[in-house]
XYZ file of C-alpha atoms in Angstrom:
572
model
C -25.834 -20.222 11.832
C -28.190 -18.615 14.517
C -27.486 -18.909 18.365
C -30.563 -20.621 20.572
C -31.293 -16.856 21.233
C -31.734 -15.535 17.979
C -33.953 -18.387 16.885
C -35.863 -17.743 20.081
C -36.510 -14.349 19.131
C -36.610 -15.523 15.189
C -39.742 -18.070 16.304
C -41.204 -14.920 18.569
C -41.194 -13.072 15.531
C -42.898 -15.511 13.040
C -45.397 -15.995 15.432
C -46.341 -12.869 16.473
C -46.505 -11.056 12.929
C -45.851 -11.651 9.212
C -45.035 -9.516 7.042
C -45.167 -6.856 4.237
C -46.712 -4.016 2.828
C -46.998 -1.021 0.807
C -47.060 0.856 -2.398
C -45.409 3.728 -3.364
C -47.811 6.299 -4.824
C -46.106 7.694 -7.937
C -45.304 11.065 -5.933
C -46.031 11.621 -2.695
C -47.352 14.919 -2.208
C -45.001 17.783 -0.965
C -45.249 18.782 2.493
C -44.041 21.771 4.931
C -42.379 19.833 7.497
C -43.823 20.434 10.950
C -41.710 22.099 13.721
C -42.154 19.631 16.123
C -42.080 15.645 14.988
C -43.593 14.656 18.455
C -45.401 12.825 18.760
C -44.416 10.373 16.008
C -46.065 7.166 14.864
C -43.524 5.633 12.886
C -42.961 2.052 13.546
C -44.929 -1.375 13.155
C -48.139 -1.807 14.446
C -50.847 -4.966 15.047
C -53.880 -5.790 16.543
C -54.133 -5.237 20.019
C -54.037 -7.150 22.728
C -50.730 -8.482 21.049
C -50.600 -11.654 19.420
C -54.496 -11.519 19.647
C -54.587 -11.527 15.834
C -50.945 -12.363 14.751
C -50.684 -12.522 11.142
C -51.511 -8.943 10.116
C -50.219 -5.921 10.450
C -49.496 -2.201 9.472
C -46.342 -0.243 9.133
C -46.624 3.481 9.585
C -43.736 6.265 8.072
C -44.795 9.218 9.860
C -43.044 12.933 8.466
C -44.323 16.181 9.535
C -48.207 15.941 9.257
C -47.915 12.926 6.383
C -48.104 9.316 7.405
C -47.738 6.417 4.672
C -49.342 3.275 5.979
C -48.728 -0.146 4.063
C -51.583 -2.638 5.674
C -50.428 -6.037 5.019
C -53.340 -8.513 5.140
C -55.050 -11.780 2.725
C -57.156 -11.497 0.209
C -60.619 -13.331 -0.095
C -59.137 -16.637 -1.206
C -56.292 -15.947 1.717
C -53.028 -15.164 0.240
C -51.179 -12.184 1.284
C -52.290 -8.730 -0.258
C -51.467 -5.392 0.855
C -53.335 -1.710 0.299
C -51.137 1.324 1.191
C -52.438 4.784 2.326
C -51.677 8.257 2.169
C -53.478 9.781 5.340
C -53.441 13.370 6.607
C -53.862 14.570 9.713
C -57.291 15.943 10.531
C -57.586 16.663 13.724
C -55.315 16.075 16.788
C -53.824 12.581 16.806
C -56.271 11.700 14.093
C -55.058 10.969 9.772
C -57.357 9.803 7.298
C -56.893 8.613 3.954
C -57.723 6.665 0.869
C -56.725 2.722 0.551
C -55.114 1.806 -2.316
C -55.201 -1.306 -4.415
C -51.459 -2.066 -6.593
C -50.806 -4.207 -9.275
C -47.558 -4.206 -11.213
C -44.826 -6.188 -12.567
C -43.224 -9.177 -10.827
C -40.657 -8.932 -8.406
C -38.053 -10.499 -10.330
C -38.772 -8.457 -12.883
C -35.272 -6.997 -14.863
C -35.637 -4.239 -15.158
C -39.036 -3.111 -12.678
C -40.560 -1.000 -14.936
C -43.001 1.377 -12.812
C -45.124 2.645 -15.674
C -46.382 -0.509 -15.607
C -48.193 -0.194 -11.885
C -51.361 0.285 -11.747
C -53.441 2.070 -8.499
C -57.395 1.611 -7.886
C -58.835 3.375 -5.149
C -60.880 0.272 -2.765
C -61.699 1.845 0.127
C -60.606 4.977 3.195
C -59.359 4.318 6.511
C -58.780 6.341 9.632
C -56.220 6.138 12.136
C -57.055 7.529 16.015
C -53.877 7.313 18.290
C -54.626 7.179 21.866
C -50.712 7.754 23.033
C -47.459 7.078 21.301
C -48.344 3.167 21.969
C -52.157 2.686 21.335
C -55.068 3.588 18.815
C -57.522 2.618 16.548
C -57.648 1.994 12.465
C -61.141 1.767 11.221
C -61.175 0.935 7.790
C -64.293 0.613 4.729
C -62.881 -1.669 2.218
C -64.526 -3.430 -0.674
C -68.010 -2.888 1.310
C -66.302 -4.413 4.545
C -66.029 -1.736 7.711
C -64.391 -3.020 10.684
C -62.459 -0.756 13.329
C -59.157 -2.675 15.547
C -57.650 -1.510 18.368
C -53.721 -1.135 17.440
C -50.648 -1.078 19.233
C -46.967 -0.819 18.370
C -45.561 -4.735 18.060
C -42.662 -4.325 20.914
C -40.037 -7.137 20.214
C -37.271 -5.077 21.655
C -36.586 -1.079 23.032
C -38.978 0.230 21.066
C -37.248 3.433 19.532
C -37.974 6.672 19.790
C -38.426 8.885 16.232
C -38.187 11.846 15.486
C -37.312 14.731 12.579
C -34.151 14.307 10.994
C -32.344 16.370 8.240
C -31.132 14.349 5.476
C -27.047 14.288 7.010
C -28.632 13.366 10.563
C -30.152 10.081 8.478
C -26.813 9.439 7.407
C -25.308 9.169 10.346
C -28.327 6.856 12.103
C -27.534 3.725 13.658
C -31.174 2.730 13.422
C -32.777 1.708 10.509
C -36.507 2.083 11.348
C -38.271 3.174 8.309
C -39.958 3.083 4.469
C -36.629 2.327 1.796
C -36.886 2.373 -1.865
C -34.726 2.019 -4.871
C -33.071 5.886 -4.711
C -34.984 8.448 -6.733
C -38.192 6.706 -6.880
C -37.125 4.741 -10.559
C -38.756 1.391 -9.084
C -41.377 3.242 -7.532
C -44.414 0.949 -7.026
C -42.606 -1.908 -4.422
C -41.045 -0.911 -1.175
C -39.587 -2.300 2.228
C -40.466 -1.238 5.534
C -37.858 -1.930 8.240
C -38.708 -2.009 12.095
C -35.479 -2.091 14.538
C -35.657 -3.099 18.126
C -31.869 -3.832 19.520
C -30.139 -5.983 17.308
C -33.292 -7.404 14.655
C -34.543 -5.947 11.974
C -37.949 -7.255 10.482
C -38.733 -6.290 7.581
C -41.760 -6.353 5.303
C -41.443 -6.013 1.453
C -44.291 -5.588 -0.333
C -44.291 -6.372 -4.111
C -45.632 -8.495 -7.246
C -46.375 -11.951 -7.766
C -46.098 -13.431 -11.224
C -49.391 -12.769 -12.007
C -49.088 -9.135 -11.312
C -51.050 -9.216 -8.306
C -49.886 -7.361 -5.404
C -48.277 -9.968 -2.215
C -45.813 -9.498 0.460
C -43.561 -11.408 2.534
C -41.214 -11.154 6.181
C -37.534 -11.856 7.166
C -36.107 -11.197 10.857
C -33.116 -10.303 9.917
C -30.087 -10.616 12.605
C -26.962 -8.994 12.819
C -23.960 -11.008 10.379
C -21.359 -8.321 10.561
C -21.107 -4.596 10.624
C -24.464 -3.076 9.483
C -25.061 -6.425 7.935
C -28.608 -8.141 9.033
C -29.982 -11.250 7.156
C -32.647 -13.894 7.449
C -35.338 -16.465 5.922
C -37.854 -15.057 3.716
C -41.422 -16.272 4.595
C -44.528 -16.431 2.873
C -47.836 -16.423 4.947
C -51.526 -17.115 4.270
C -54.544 -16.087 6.186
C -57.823 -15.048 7.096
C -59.353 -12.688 4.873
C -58.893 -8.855 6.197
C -63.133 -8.881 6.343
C -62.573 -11.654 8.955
C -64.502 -11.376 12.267
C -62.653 -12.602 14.197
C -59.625 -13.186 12.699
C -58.414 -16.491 13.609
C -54.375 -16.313 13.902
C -54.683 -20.309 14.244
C -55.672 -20.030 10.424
C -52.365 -18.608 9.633
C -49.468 -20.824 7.604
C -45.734 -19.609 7.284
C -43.727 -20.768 4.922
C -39.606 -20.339 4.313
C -39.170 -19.341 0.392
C -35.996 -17.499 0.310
C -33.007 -14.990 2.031
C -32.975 -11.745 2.752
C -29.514 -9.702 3.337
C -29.711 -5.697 4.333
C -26.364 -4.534 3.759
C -26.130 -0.382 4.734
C -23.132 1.888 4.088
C -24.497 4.368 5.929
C -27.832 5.380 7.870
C -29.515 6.315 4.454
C -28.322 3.853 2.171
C -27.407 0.364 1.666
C -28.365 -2.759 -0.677
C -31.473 -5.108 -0.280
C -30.222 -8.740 -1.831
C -32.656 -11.845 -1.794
C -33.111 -15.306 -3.011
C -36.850 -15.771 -3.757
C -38.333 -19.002 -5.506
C -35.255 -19.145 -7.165
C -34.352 -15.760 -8.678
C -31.767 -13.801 -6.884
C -30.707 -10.368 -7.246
C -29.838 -6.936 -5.514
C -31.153 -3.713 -5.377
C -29.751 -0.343 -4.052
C -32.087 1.312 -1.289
C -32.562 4.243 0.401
C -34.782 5.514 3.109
C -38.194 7.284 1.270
C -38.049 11.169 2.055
C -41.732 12.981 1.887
C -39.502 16.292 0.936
C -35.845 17.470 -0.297
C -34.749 18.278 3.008
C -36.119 16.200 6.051
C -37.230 12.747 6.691
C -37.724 10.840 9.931
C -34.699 8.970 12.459
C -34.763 6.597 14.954
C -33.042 6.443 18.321
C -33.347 5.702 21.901
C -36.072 3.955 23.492
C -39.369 5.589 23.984
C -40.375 3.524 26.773
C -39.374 0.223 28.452
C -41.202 -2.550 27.250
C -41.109 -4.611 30.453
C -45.334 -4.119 31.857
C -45.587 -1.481 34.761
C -45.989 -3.387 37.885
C -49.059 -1.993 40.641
C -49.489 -3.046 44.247
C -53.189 -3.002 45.624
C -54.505 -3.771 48.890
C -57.764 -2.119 51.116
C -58.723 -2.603 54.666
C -55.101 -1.293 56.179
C -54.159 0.917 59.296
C -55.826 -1.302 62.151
C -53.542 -0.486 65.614
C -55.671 -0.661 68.280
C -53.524 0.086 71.373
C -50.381 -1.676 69.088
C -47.720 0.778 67.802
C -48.144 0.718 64.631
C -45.017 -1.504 63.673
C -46.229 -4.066 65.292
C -49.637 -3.773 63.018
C -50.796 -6.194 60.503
C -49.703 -2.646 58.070
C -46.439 -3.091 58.937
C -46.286 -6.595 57.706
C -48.219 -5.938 54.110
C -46.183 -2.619 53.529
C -42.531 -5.077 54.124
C -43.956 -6.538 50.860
C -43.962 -3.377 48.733
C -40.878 -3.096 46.342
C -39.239 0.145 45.260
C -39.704 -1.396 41.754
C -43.572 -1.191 42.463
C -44.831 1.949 40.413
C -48.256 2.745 41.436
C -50.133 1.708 44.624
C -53.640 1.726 44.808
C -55.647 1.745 48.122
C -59.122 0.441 48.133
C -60.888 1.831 51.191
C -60.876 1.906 54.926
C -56.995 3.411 55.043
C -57.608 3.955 58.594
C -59.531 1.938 61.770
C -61.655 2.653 63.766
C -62.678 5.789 62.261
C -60.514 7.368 59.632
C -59.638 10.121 62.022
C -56.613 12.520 61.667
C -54.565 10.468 64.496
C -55.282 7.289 63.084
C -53.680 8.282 59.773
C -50.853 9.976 61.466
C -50.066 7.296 63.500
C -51.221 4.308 62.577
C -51.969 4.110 58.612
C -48.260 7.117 57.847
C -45.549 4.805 59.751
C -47.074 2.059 57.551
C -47.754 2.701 54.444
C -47.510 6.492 54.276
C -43.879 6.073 53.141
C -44.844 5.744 49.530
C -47.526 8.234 50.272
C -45.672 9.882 46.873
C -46.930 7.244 44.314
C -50.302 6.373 45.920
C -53.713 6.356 44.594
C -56.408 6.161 47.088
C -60.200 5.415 47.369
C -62.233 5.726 50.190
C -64.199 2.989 52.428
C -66.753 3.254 54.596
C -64.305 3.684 57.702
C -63.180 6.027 56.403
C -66.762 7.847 56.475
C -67.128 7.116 59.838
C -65.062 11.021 60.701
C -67.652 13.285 58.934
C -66.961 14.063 55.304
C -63.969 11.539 55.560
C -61.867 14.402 56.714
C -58.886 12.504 57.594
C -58.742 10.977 54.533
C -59.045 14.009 52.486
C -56.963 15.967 54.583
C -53.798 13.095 54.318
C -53.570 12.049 51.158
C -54.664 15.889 49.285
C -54.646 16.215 45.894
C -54.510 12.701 45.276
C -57.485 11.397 46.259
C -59.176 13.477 43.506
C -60.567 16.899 43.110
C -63.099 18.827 45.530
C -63.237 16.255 47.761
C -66.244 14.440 46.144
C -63.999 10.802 46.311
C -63.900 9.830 42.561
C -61.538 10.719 39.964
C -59.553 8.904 37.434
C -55.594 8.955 35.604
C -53.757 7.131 33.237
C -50.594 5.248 34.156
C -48.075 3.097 31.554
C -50.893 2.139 28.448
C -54.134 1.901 31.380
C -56.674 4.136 32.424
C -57.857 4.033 36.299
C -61.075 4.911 37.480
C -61.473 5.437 41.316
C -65.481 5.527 42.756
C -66.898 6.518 45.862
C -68.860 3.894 47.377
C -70.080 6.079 49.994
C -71.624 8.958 47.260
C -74.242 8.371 45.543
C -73.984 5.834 42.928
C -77.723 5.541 41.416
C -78.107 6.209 37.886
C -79.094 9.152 38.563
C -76.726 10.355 40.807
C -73.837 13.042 39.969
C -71.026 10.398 40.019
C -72.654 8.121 37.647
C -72.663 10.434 35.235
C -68.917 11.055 35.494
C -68.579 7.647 35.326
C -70.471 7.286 32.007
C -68.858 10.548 30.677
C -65.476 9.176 32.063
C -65.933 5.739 30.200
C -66.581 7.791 26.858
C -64.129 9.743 26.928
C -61.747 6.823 27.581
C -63.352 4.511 25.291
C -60.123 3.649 22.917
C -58.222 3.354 26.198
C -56.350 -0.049 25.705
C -56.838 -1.794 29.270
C -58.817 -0.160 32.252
C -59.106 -0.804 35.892
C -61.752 0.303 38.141
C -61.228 0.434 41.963
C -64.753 0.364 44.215
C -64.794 -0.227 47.997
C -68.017 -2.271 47.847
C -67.531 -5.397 46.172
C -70.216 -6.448 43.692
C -69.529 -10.564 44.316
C -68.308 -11.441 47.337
C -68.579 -14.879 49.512
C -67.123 -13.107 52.428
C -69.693 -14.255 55.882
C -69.581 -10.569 57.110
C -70.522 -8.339 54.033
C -71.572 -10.194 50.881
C -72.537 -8.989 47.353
C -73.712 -5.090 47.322
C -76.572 -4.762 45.058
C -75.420 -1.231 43.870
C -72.181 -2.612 43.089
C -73.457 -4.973 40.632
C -75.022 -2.090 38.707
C -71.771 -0.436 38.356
C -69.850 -3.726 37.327
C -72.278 -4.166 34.561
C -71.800 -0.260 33.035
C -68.051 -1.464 33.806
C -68.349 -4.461 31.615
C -70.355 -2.839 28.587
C -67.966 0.046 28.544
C -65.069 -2.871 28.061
C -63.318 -2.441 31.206
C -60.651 -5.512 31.898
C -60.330 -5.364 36.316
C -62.438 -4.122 39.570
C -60.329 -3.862 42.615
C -62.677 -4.186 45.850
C -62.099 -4.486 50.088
C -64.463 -4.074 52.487
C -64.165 -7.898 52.925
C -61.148 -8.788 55.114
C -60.338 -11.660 52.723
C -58.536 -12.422 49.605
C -61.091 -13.733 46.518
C -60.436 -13.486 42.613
C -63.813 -14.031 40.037
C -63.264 -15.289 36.848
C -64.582 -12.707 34.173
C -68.743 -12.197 34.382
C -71.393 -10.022 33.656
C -73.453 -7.319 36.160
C -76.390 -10.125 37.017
C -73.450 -12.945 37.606
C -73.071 -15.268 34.791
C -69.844 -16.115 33.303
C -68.770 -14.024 30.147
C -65.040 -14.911 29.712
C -64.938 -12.317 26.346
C -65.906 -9.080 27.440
C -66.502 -9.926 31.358
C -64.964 -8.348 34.413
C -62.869 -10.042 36.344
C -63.027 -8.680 40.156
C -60.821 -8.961 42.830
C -61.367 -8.688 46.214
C -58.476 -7.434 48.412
C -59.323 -6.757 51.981
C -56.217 -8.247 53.479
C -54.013 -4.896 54.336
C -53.637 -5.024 57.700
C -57.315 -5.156 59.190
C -58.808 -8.228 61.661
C -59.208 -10.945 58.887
C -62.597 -12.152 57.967
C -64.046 -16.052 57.178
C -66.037 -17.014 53.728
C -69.915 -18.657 53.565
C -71.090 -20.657 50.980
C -69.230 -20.022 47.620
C -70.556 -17.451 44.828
C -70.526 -19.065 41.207
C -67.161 -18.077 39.513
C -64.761 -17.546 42.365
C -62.067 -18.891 41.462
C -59.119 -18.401 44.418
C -59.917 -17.634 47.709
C -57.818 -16.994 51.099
C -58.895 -16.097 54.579
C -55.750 -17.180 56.626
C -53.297 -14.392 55.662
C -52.840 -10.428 55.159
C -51.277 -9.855 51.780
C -50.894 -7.419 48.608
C -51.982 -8.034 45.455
C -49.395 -7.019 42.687
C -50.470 -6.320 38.664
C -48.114 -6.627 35.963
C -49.917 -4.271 33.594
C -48.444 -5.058 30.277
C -49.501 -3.309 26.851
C -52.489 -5.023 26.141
C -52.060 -7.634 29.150
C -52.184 -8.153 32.766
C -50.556 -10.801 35.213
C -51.361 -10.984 39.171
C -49.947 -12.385 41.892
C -51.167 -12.443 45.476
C -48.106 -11.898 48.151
C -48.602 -13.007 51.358
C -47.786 -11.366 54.496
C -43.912 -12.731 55.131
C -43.127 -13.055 51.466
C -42.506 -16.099 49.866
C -44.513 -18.048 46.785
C -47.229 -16.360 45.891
C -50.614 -18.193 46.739
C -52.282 -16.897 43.410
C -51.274 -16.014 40.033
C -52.121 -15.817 36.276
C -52.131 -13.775 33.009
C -54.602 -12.683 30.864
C -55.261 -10.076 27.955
C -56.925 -7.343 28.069
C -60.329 -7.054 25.974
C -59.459 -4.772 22.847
């Protein structure tokens, strides 16, 4: 019987995806295997943000420049049906193919004859991967086009894969991929296995009764010694044409067992119970040539989010050493856990002048100088050309000293502005912001960082009108955050549109952080949609960037509870 954890994970796992796919295509097509297997798709993907559209998904086996997708989704009336794909790569991180339609004999067919499946051709679809964690499928099916943002479905270490010669499948310890009965001599049905840690889940896609194609899902836990068994579930659902898909719309139902049973890391026995009928079938992992398949091992990455400290409005001394500054306090709050800090203007007071980042704004928060990303306030403007700031922090304020630039860290893209350049539409930073924004456009979460906050209900600054322009280019290009200062207080918006009204789908949600260190401001009257604010304490914000989600929490100066905090998911 499972332990509380396993049916933890076990209800995890039925909610977040169902289940099965695929067709085997009577022979895949030979292939020279590439040199180099990285980077390498293989695995089980969904829509992204996760659990955003639990109830569908895609399983990828990815071998040289080959990758066999088996799309499991619901037909028009709602009950699972699943189209498979053969797509080749066409460009750099981009494989296109043809979607095919199965039907064939029923799964307890004895014995499966695979003359007997037929293929139709019903539509193409493209995949475009972003990174080894993110990317699109857009998809013409039946007249339907739709394109969803994907990302892998992380239950566990998510494995890394790679090339593997036939003896190095043997000998795996992971069982991550596309198995068949050996030689192809039930070609037609197929299972695709995803392991994270100890569970396997695994979608088998076959044949109803009535010939038509269906699929169903088992998490399968560890029962022995490469022995992994679970419930068999059958789920209904939105039709794939659905937009949006509703996962509330989904059903799960327990219909049988499933037992995996390997001898080895390339072969083992697949044994169920299903609406009564029970039998057992020899598999073996589905090799696009003689000599080389694909194998599973250590985690890619961790899947625990990234976490980010922000803060603006820092080095204030006056004729204080500086660790007796309200920078000393905010920095005691920085963890060495914390992977990315981003500053969001006027680093140093009065002035931004070399002394005042020597000794005021370095014995601060110049000790993790190394993994700092900076933007520029209007301080820091107040030494011509910012030169203190440029001339501390280098290279990592962004190129050619022009105070705008932009990176990638875990699965987000950053975007740092100038609010002292020029920021019209027709101004030279705009247009690297709109070229910026294109070119990251199937970037799953991004953040932008501008000194000048759009909405503010600070008494000393307010709202900047220029602001607001760029927080509406922000929201229409997706973008999930803005980080602003300039305000010495602490206010979070709920997400909202460039002119101010709420949009909690595709708005921005804006933070204002001007707590670092700086003489603290007071509020006026209230802007619509702020929904925190806090003008009694210095403090950090820290971001739990997640794939596909975001959590915040504001720290106060002293440590302790934090004052705010929530979660949300990012648009796509």
């Amino acid at each position: 019987m499972a332990g509380p954890d396993q049916k933890r994970a076990m209800r995890t796992l039925y909610r977040f995806a169902v289940a099965a796919l695929m067709a085997i295509i009577p022979s895949l097509p030979a292939f020279a295997a590439a040199e180099t297997a990285s980077p390498n798709y293989q695995g089980l993907w969904w829509n992204s943000p996760p659990e955003s559209e639990s109830g569908w998904g895609i399983n990828l086996a990815h071998q040289g420049d080959i990758i066999f997708a088996t799309w499991y989704t619901y037909d028009a009336d709602g009950k699972g049906w699943w189209l498979s794909m053969t797509a080749y790569k066409t460009a750099e991180r981009t494989y296109s193919g043809t979607l095919i339609e199965a039907s064939g004999p029923a799964f307890s067919a004895v014995p499966f004859n695979p003359d007997r499946v037929t293929r139709n051709a019903v539509g193409v679809g493209t995949f475009v991967f972003r990174d080894l964690d993110s990317g699109t499928f857009t998809y013409t099916v039946k007249g339907e086009q739709q394109t969803k943002f994907i990302t892998r479905m992380a239950y566990g270490p998510v494995p890394t894969c790679t090339e593997g010669t036939r003896a190095e499948l043997v000998a795996a310890k992971n069982y991550q991929d596309l198995w068949w009965v050996p030689d192809g001599t039930e070609s037609g049905w197929g299972i695709n296995l995803a392991h994270q840690g100890d569970i396997v889940f695994a979608t088998w896609y076959t044949y109803g009764g009535d010939g038509r194609p269906q699929w169903l899902s088992a998490t399968a836990f560890p029962i022995g010694q490469g022995i992994y068994s679970g419930q068999l579930i059958r789920t209904t659902g939105p039709a794939f044409k659905a937009s949006p898909f509703d996962p509330a719309m989904v059903t799960r139902s327990v219909v049988g067992t499933a037992t995996f049973t390997f001898a080895n890391g390339n072969s083992g026995q697949f044994e169920y119970t299903l609406d009564g009928v029970h039998q057992a079938k020899a598999i073996t992992r589905l090799m696009f040539s003689a000599t080389t398949g694909t194998r599973c091992g250590e985690p890619h990455r961790n899947v625990a989010p990234v976490t980010v400290v922000a803060v603006g409005d820092i080095a204030e001394c006056g004729d204080k050493p500086a660790g007796q500054s309200g920078a000393a306090r905010t920095a005691e709050l920085v963890r060495d856990s914390d992977s990315l800090i981003l500053t969001l203007g006027d680093n140093a007071y009065q002035t931004g002048t070399p002394d005042e980042f020597a000794n005021c704004y370095h014995p601060t928060w110049g000790r993790f100088k190394d993994r700092t990303r900076p933007t520029p306030g209007n301080h820091d403007y107040y030494t011509t050309g910012a030169e203190g700031y440029f001339d501390y922090f280098g290279d990592r304020a962004g190129p050619d000293r022009r105070g705008y630039y932009s990176f990638d860290h875990g699965s987000w893209h950053f975007i740092s502005l100038n609010s002292m350049a020029d920021l019209s539409p027709q101004s030279e930073q705009y247009r690297w912001l709109l070229a910026d924004l294109e070119k990251s456009r199937d970037s799953l979460c991004t953040i932008a960082v501008l000194h000048y906050p759009a909405f503010n209900s600070g008494a000393a600054h307010g709202s900047n009108a220029t602001s607001k322009q760029v927080f509406e280019t922000l929201r229409n290009a997706g973008v999930e955050l803005l980080l602003s200062g300039h305000e010495h207080v602490y206010e979070r918006f709920g997400p909202q549109k460039g002119d101010g009204t709420s949009d909690p789908a595709r708005g921005v949600r804006q933070f204002v952080v001007g707590t670092g260190g700086a003489s603290l401001h007071q509020f006026s009257a209230t802007l619509p949609h702020s929904q925190f604010r806090l003008a009694t304490s210095w403090g950090i914000l820290r971001l739990a960037l997640g794939h596909g989600s975001y959590s915040w929490q504001f720290v106060p100066a002293g440590g302790g509870t934090p004052l705010d905090a929530g979660s949300a998911n990012c648009h796509r």
